[in-house]
């Protein structure tokens, strides 16, 4: 009964309500003998519905997240943590501005690795847009709050995207003679991040984190419910694949 109510709720909230209305529109066109229009609307709406389900979104994200596996016994002489979004003026425990959920997950993994390996952390990320703040500076503050020594934190706060993350971090790695950088970023983002570093002449040890999908997936009915979250994950996966191709073939 609970899942039935959840499914019904998904059909009266976006994007579900629009899917229902578009299917109804296709039905109306069919009744008025507008077969070609009805078919076009139906196909487009079916595509929107599929993209809005966790079944499809989970498949796309899962494929990306399985590209790399964290090493069982991680080792390295520096940890590189990539940013992924920050707020500028929201209240935080020790100041203003905070990391969004994705870089927060990355930071948690980086801290745990630093405590295990006792090596420096390079935190990478600038202010990607006017509403953001320099992610690396916020990350530095939080790392200090969590007990990481200040002399173990290296700040790279100029980069605005993954290509620049790799470019500026590669310069630091080479200047400080690090030879085994351990790269921490979201699992869905790791393939493109590794490629960007490779294009800068840096071979990293991938340590993916921030997983969104189980490794061994199982089917359940609620995966067929349309949701904004699933649509977001579908967009994320498609965008990540597109950016990977652009990085690989256009070197951008």
PDB file of N, CA, C and O in Angstrom, residues 171-220:
ATOM      1  N   UNK A 171      50.709  20.873 -12.020  1.00  0.00           N
ATOM      2  CA  UNK A 171      51.824  21.804 -11.781  1.00  0.00           C
ATOM      3  C   UNK A 171      52.341  21.671 -10.346  1.00  0.00           C
ATOM      4  O   UNK A 171      53.556  21.616 -10.120  1.00  0.00           O
ATOM      5  N   UNK A 172      51.425  21.574  -9.393  1.00  0.00           N
ATOM      6  CA  UNK A 172      51.825  21.400  -7.986  1.00  0.00           C
ATOM      7  C   UNK A 172      52.534  20.072  -7.786  1.00  0.00           C
ATOM      8  O   UNK A 172      53.567  19.986  -7.100  1.00  0.00           O
ATOM      9  N   UNK A 173      51.984  19.019  -8.376  1.00  0.00           N
ATOM     10  CA  UNK A 173      52.560  17.680  -8.231  1.00  0.00           C
ATOM     11  C   UNK A 173      53.989  17.641  -8.759  1.00  0.00           C
ATOM     12  O   UNK A 173      54.893  17.071  -8.133  1.00  0.00           O
ATOM     13  N   UNK A 174      54.204  18.266  -9.903  1.00  0.00           N
ATOM     14  CA  UNK A 174      55.539  18.268 -10.501  1.00  0.00           C
ATOM     15  C   UNK A 174      56.502  19.148  -9.710  1.00  0.00           C
ATOM     16  O   UNK A 174      57.670  18.784  -9.518  1.00  0.00           O
ATOM     17  N   UNK A 175      56.025  20.312  -9.260  1.00  0.00           N
ATOM     18  CA  UNK A 175      56.889  21.224  -8.503  1.00  0.00           C
ATOM     19  C   UNK A 175      57.342  20.609  -7.186  1.00  0.00           C
ATOM     20  O   UNK A 175      58.465  20.845  -6.737  1.00  0.00           O
ATOM     21  N   UNK A 176      56.482  19.818  -6.559  1.00  0.00           N
ATOM     22  CA  UNK A 176      56.804  19.242  -5.243  1.00  0.00           C
ATOM     23  C   UNK A 176      57.296  17.804  -5.328  1.00  0.00           C
ATOM     24  O   UNK A 176      57.464  17.143  -4.307  1.00  0.00           O
ATOM     25  N   UNK A 177      57.513  17.343  -6.543  1.00  0.00           N
ATOM     26  CA  UNK A 177      58.086  16.009  -6.773  1.00  0.00           C
ATOM     27  C   UNK A 177      57.256  14.878  -6.176  1.00  0.00           C
ATOM     28  O   UNK A 177      57.800  13.875  -5.700  1.00  0.00           O
ATOM     29  N   UNK A 178      55.937  15.021  -6.210  1.00  0.00           N
ATOM     30  CA  UNK A 178      55.088  13.900  -5.824  1.00  0.00           C
ATOM     31  C   UNK A 178      55.075  12.894  -6.985  1.00  0.00           C
ATOM     32  O   UNK A 178      55.067  13.287  -8.157  1.00  0.00           O
ATOM     33  N   UNK A 179      55.058  11.632  -6.655  1.00  0.00           N
ATOM     34  CA  UNK A 179      55.124  10.610  -7.707  1.00  0.00           C
ATOM     35  C   UNK A 179      53.942   9.656  -7.705  1.00  0.00           C
ATOM     36  O   UNK A 179      53.723   8.946  -8.691  1.00  0.00           O
ATOM     37  N   UNK A 180      53.165   9.611  -6.604  1.00  0.00           N
ATOM     38  CA  UNK A 180      52.042   8.677  -6.524  1.00  0.00           C
ATOM     39  C   UNK A 180      50.787   9.397  -6.034  1.00  0.00           C
ATOM     40  O   UNK A 180      50.330   9.176  -4.920  1.00  0.00           O
ATOM     41  N   UNK A 181      50.217  10.257  -6.860  1.00  0.00           N
ATOM     42  CA  UNK A 181      49.005  10.983  -6.426  1.00  0.00           C
ATOM     43  C   UNK A 181      47.795  10.061  -6.378  1.00  0.00           C
ATOM     44  O   UNK A 181      47.529   9.306  -7.319  1.00  0.00           O
ATOM     45  N   UNK A 182      47.080  10.139  -5.285  1.00  0.00           N
ATOM     46  CA  UNK A 182      45.862   9.355  -5.084  1.00  0.00           C
ATOM     47  C   UNK A 182      44.690  10.290  -5.350  1.00  0.00           C
ATOM     48  O   UNK A 182      44.476  11.261  -4.615  1.00  0.00           O
ATOM     49  N   UNK A 183      43.951  10.036  -6.422  1.00  0.00           N
ATOM     50  CA  UNK A 183      42.890  10.946  -6.847  1.00  0.00           C
ATOM     51  C   UNK A 183      41.553  10.562  -6.234  1.00  0.00           C
ATOM     52  O   UNK A 183      41.073   9.437  -6.415  1.00  0.00           O
ATOM     53  N   UNK A 184      40.923  11.518  -5.528  1.00  0.00           N
ATOM     54  CA  UNK A 184      39.624  11.297  -4.901  1.00  0.00           C
ATOM     55  C   UNK A 184      38.585  12.170  -5.592  1.00  0.00           C
ATOM     56  O   UNK A 184      38.687  13.402  -5.577  1.00  0.00           O
ATOM     57  N   UNK A 185      37.617  11.524  -6.201  1.00  0.00           N
ATOM     58  CA  UNK A 185      36.484  12.234  -6.776  1.00  0.00           C
ATOM     59  C   UNK A 185      35.309  11.267  -6.862  1.00  0.00           C
ATOM     60  O   UNK A 185      35.449  10.086  -6.550  1.00  0.00           O
ATOM     61  N   UNK A 186      34.156  11.766  -7.278  1.00  0.00           N
ATOM     62  CA  UNK A 186      32.970  10.914  -7.359  1.00  0.00           C
ATOM     63  C   UNK A 186      33.179   9.799  -8.380  1.00  0.00           C
ATOM     64  O   UNK A 186      33.821   9.996  -9.409  1.00  0.00           O
ATOM     65  N   UNK A 187      32.607   8.636  -8.090  1.00  0.00           N
ATOM     66  CA  UNK A 187      32.803   7.473  -8.961  1.00  0.00           C
ATOM     67  C   UNK A 187      32.351   7.754 -10.391  1.00  0.00           C
ATOM     68  O   UNK A 187      33.015   7.347 -11.351  1.00  0.00           O
ATOM     69  N   UNK A 188      31.227   8.465 -10.557  1.00  0.00           N
ATOM     70  CA  UNK A 188      30.733   8.741 -11.906  1.00  0.00           C
ATOM     71  C   UNK A 188      31.645   9.698 -12.666  1.00  0.00           C
ATOM     72  O   UNK A 188      31.632   9.750 -13.903  1.00  0.00           O
ATOM     73  N   UNK A 189      32.469  10.446 -11.952  1.00  0.00           N
ATOM     74  CA  UNK A 189      33.328  11.481 -12.522  1.00  0.00           C
ATOM     75  C   UNK A 189      34.754  10.988 -12.752  1.00  0.00           C
ATOM     76  O   UNK A 189      35.545  11.643 -13.439  1.00  0.00           O
ATOM     77  N   UNK A 190      35.085   9.808 -12.215  1.00  0.00           N
ATOM     78  CA  UNK A 190      36.478   9.364 -12.178  1.00  0.00           C
ATOM     79  C   UNK A 190      37.077   9.141 -13.561  1.00  0.00           C
ATOM     80  O   UNK A 190      38.227   9.519 -13.816  1.00  0.00           O
ATOM     81  N   UNK A 191      36.341   8.528 -14.475  1.00  0.00           N
ATOM     82  CA  UNK A 191      36.903   8.230 -15.798  1.00  0.00           C
ATOM     83  C   UNK A 191      37.397   9.494 -16.492  1.00  0.00           C
ATOM     84  O   UNK A 191      38.514   9.530 -17.031  1.00  0.00           O
ATOM     85  N   UNK A 192      36.586  10.541 -16.465  1.00  0.00           N
ATOM     86  CA  UNK A 192      36.970  11.797 -17.131  1.00  0.00           C
ATOM     87  C   UNK A 192      38.106  12.481 -16.374  1.00  0.00           C
ATOM     88  O   UNK A 192      39.013  13.057 -16.998  1.00  0.00           O
ATOM     89  N   UNK A 193      38.072  12.422 -15.044  1.00  0.00           N
ATOM     90  CA  UNK A 193      39.120  13.053 -14.249  1.00  0.00           C
ATOM     91  C   UNK A 193      40.472  12.386 -14.510  1.00  0.00           C
ATOM     92  O   UNK A 193      41.492  13.068 -14.685  1.00  0.00           O
ATOM     93  N   UNK A 194      40.499  11.056 -14.551  1.00  0.00           N
ATOM     94  CA  UNK A 194      41.744  10.325 -14.829  1.00  0.00           C
ATOM     95  C   UNK A 194      42.286  10.713 -16.198  1.00  0.00           C
ATOM     96  O   UNK A 194      43.491  10.929 -16.373  1.00  0.00           O
ATOM     97  N   UNK A 195      41.399  10.814 -17.187  1.00  0.00           N
ATOM     98  CA  UNK A 195      41.811  11.192 -18.544  1.00  0.00           C
ATOM     99  C   UNK A 195      42.420  12.591 -18.561  1.00  0.00           C
ATOM    100  O   UNK A 195      43.453  12.824 -19.205  1.00  0.00           O
ATOM    101  N   UNK A 196      41.802  13.521 -17.845  1.00  0.00           N
ATOM    102  CA  UNK A 196      42.336  14.892 -17.796  1.00  0.00           C
ATOM    103  C   UNK A 196      43.734  14.922 -17.190  1.00  0.00           C
ATOM    104  O   UNK A 196      44.610  15.645 -17.678  1.00  0.00           O
ATOM    105  N   UNK A 197      43.942  14.171 -16.124  1.00  0.00           N
ATOM    106  CA  UNK A 197      45.276  14.132 -15.504  1.00  0.00           C
ATOM    107  C   UNK A 197      46.280  13.463 -16.435  1.00  0.00           C
ATOM    108  O   UNK A 197      47.440  13.890 -16.529  1.00  0.00           O
ATOM    109  N   UNK A 198      45.848  12.417 -17.118  1.00  0.00           N
ATOM    110  CA  UNK A 198      46.746  11.728 -18.057  1.00  0.00           C
ATOM    111  C   UNK A 198      47.184  12.673 -19.165  1.00  0.00           C
ATOM    112  O   UNK A 198      48.347  12.632 -19.608  1.00  0.00           O
ATOM    113  N   UNK A 199      46.277  13.528 -19.615  1.00  0.00           N
ATOM    114  CA  UNK A 199      46.631  14.491 -20.665  1.00  0.00           C
ATOM    115  C   UNK A 199      47.627  15.539 -20.163  1.00  0.00           C
ATOM    116  O   UNK A 199      48.278  16.204 -20.973  1.00  0.00           O
ATOM    117  N   UNK A 200      47.748  15.679 -18.847  1.00  0.00           N
ATOM    118  CA  UNK A 200      48.739  16.588 -18.264  1.00  0.00           C
ATOM    119  C   UNK A 200      50.025  15.853 -17.887  1.00  0.00           C
ATOM    120  O   UNK A 200      50.910  16.420 -17.233  1.00  0.00           O
ATOM    121  N   UNK A 201      50.106  14.579 -18.274  1.00  0.00           N
ATOM    122  CA  UNK A 201      51.309  13.800 -17.994  1.00  0.00           C
ATOM    123  C   UNK A 201      51.359  13.220 -16.589  1.00  0.00           C
ATOM    124  O   UNK A 201      52.442  12.847 -16.113  1.00  0.00           O
ATOM    125  N   UNK A 202      50.216  13.130 -15.927  1.00  0.00           N
ATOM    126  CA  UNK A 202      50.163  12.623 -14.546  1.00  0.00           C
ATOM    127  C   UNK A 202      49.336  11.337 -14.512  1.00  0.00           C
ATOM    128  O   UNK A 202      48.164  11.326 -14.889  1.00  0.00           O
ATOM    129  N   UNK A 203      49.953  10.258 -14.066  1.00  0.00           N
ATOM    130  CA  UNK A 203      49.243   8.999 -13.851  1.00  0.00           C
ATOM    131  C   UNK A 203      48.806   8.932 -12.391  1.00  0.00           C
ATOM    132  O   UNK A 203      49.646   8.920 -11.494  1.00  0.00           O
ATOM    133  N   UNK A 204      47.513   8.929 -12.174  1.00  0.00           N
ATOM    134  CA  UNK A 204      46.986   8.946 -10.815  1.00  0.00           C
ATOM    135  C   UNK A 204      46.514   7.556 -10.401  1.00  0.00           C
ATOM    136  O   UNK A 204      46.247   6.690 -11.239  1.00  0.00           O
ATOM    137  N   UNK A 205      46.417   7.356  -9.090  1.00  0.00           N
ATOM    138  CA  UNK A 205      45.796   6.161  -8.528  1.00  0.00           C
ATOM    139  C   UNK A 205      44.360   6.550  -8.208  1.00  0.00           C
ATOM    140  O   UNK A 205      44.115   7.435  -7.387  1.00  0.00           O
ATOM    141  N   UNK A 206      43.421   5.943  -8.881  1.00  0.00           N
ATOM    142  CA  UNK A 206      42.010   6.328  -8.727  1.00  0.00           C
ATOM    143  C   UNK A 206      41.431   5.793  -7.429  1.00  0.00           C
ATOM    144  O   UNK A 206      41.545   4.590  -7.139  1.00  0.00           O
ATOM    145  N   UNK A 207      40.811   6.682  -6.655  1.00  0.00           N
ATOM    146  CA  UNK A 207      40.072   6.263  -5.463  1.00  0.00           C
ATOM    147  C   UNK A 207      38.669   6.878  -5.543  1.00  0.00           C
ATOM    148  O   UNK A 207      38.403   7.949  -4.989  1.00  0.00           O
ATOM    149  N   UNK A 208      37.755   6.200  -6.259  1.00  0.00           N
ATOM    150  CA  UNK A 208      36.391   6.743  -6.419  1.00  0.00           C
ATOM    151  C   UNK A 208      35.598   6.697  -5.120  1.00  0.00           C
ATOM    152  O   UNK A 208      35.803   5.820  -4.274  1.00  0.00           O
ATOM    153  N   UNK A 209      34.700   7.652  -4.975  1.00  0.00           N
ATOM    154  CA  UNK A 209      33.837   7.718  -3.797  1.00  0.00           C
ATOM    155  C   UNK A 209      32.497   8.321  -4.225  1.00  0.00           C
ATOM    156  O   UNK A 209      32.245   8.490  -5.406  1.00  0.00           O
ATOM    157  N   UNK A 210      31.646   8.635  -3.272  1.00  0.00           N
ATOM    158  CA  UNK A 210      30.372   9.290  -3.567  1.00  0.00           C
ATOM    159  C   UNK A 210      29.524   8.455  -4.537  1.00  0.00           C
ATOM    160  O   UNK A 210      28.955   8.980  -5.490  1.00  0.00           O
ATOM    161  N   UNK A 211      29.450   7.167  -4.279  1.00  0.00           N
ATOM    162  CA  UNK A 211      28.651   6.283  -5.136  1.00  0.00           C
ATOM    163  C   UNK A 211      27.166   6.598  -4.982  1.00  0.00           C
ATOM    164  O   UNK A 211      26.697   6.914  -3.896  1.00  0.00           O
ATOM    165  N   UNK A 212      26.431   6.441  -6.077  1.00  0.00           N
ATOM    166  CA  UNK A 212      24.974   6.612  -6.041  1.00  0.00           C
ATOM    167  C   UNK A 212      24.235   5.295  -6.250  1.00  0.00           C
ATOM    168  O   UNK A 212      23.037   5.215  -5.990  1.00  0.00           O
ATOM    169  N   UNK A 213      24.947   4.260  -6.732  1.00  0.00           N
ATOM    170  CA  UNK A 213      24.309   2.994  -7.067  1.00  0.00           C
ATOM    171  C   UNK A 213      25.017   1.828  -6.379  1.00  0.00           C
ATOM    172  O   UNK A 213      26.229   1.867  -6.174  1.00  0.00           O
ATOM    173  N   UNK A 214      24.244   0.798  -6.044  1.00  0.00           N
ATOM    174  CA  UNK A 214      24.834  -0.438  -5.554  1.00  0.00           C
ATOM    175  C   UNK A 214      25.604  -1.121  -6.676  1.00  0.00           C
ATOM    176  O   UNK A 214      25.248  -1.002  -7.855  1.00  0.00           O
ATOM    177  N   UNK A 215      26.637  -1.852  -6.325  1.00  0.00           N
ATOM    178  CA  UNK A 215      27.395  -2.605  -7.328  1.00  0.00           C
ATOM    179  C   UNK A 215      26.526  -3.716  -7.912  1.00  0.00           C
ATOM    180  O   UNK A 215      26.474  -3.921  -9.117  1.00  0.00           O
ATOM    181  N   UNK A 216      25.838  -4.431  -7.030  1.00  0.00           N
ATOM    182  CA  UNK A 216      24.934  -5.488  -7.473  1.00  0.00           C
ATOM    183  C   UNK A 216      23.506  -4.946  -7.391  1.00  0.00           C
ATOM    184  O   UNK A 216      22.940  -4.815  -6.301  1.00  0.00           O
ATOM    185  N   UNK A 217      22.937  -4.632  -8.536  1.00  0.00           N
ATOM    186  CA  UNK A 217      21.624  -4.008  -8.581  1.00  0.00           C
ATOM    187  C   UNK A 217      20.525  -5.057  -8.556  1.00  0.00           C
ATOM    188  O   UNK A 217      20.685  -6.168  -9.057  1.00  0.00           O
ATOM    189  N   UNK A 218      19.416  -4.696  -7.958  1.00  0.00           N
ATOM    190  CA  UNK A 218      18.244  -5.564  -7.940  1.00  0.00           C
ATOM    191  C   UNK A 218      17.028  -4.733  -8.341  1.00  0.00           C
ATOM    192  O   UNK A 218      16.982  -3.521  -8.115  1.00  0.00           O
ATOM    193  N   UNK A 219      16.049  -5.401  -8.928  1.00  0.00           N
ATOM    194  CA  UNK A 219      14.871  -4.694  -9.420  1.00  0.00           C
ATOM    195  C   UNK A 219      13.798  -4.598  -8.331  1.00  0.00           C
ATOM    196  O   UNK A 219      13.553  -5.548  -7.595  1.00  0.00           O
ATOM    197  N   UNK A 220      13.157  -3.426  -8.230  1.00  0.00           N
ATOM    198  CA  UNK A 220      11.992  -3.243  -7.373  1.00  0.00           C
ATOM    199  C   UNK A 220      11.078  -2.240  -8.065  1.00  0.00           C
ATOM    200  O   UNK A 220      11.524  -1.401  -8.846  1.00  0.00           O
TER     201      UNK A 220
END
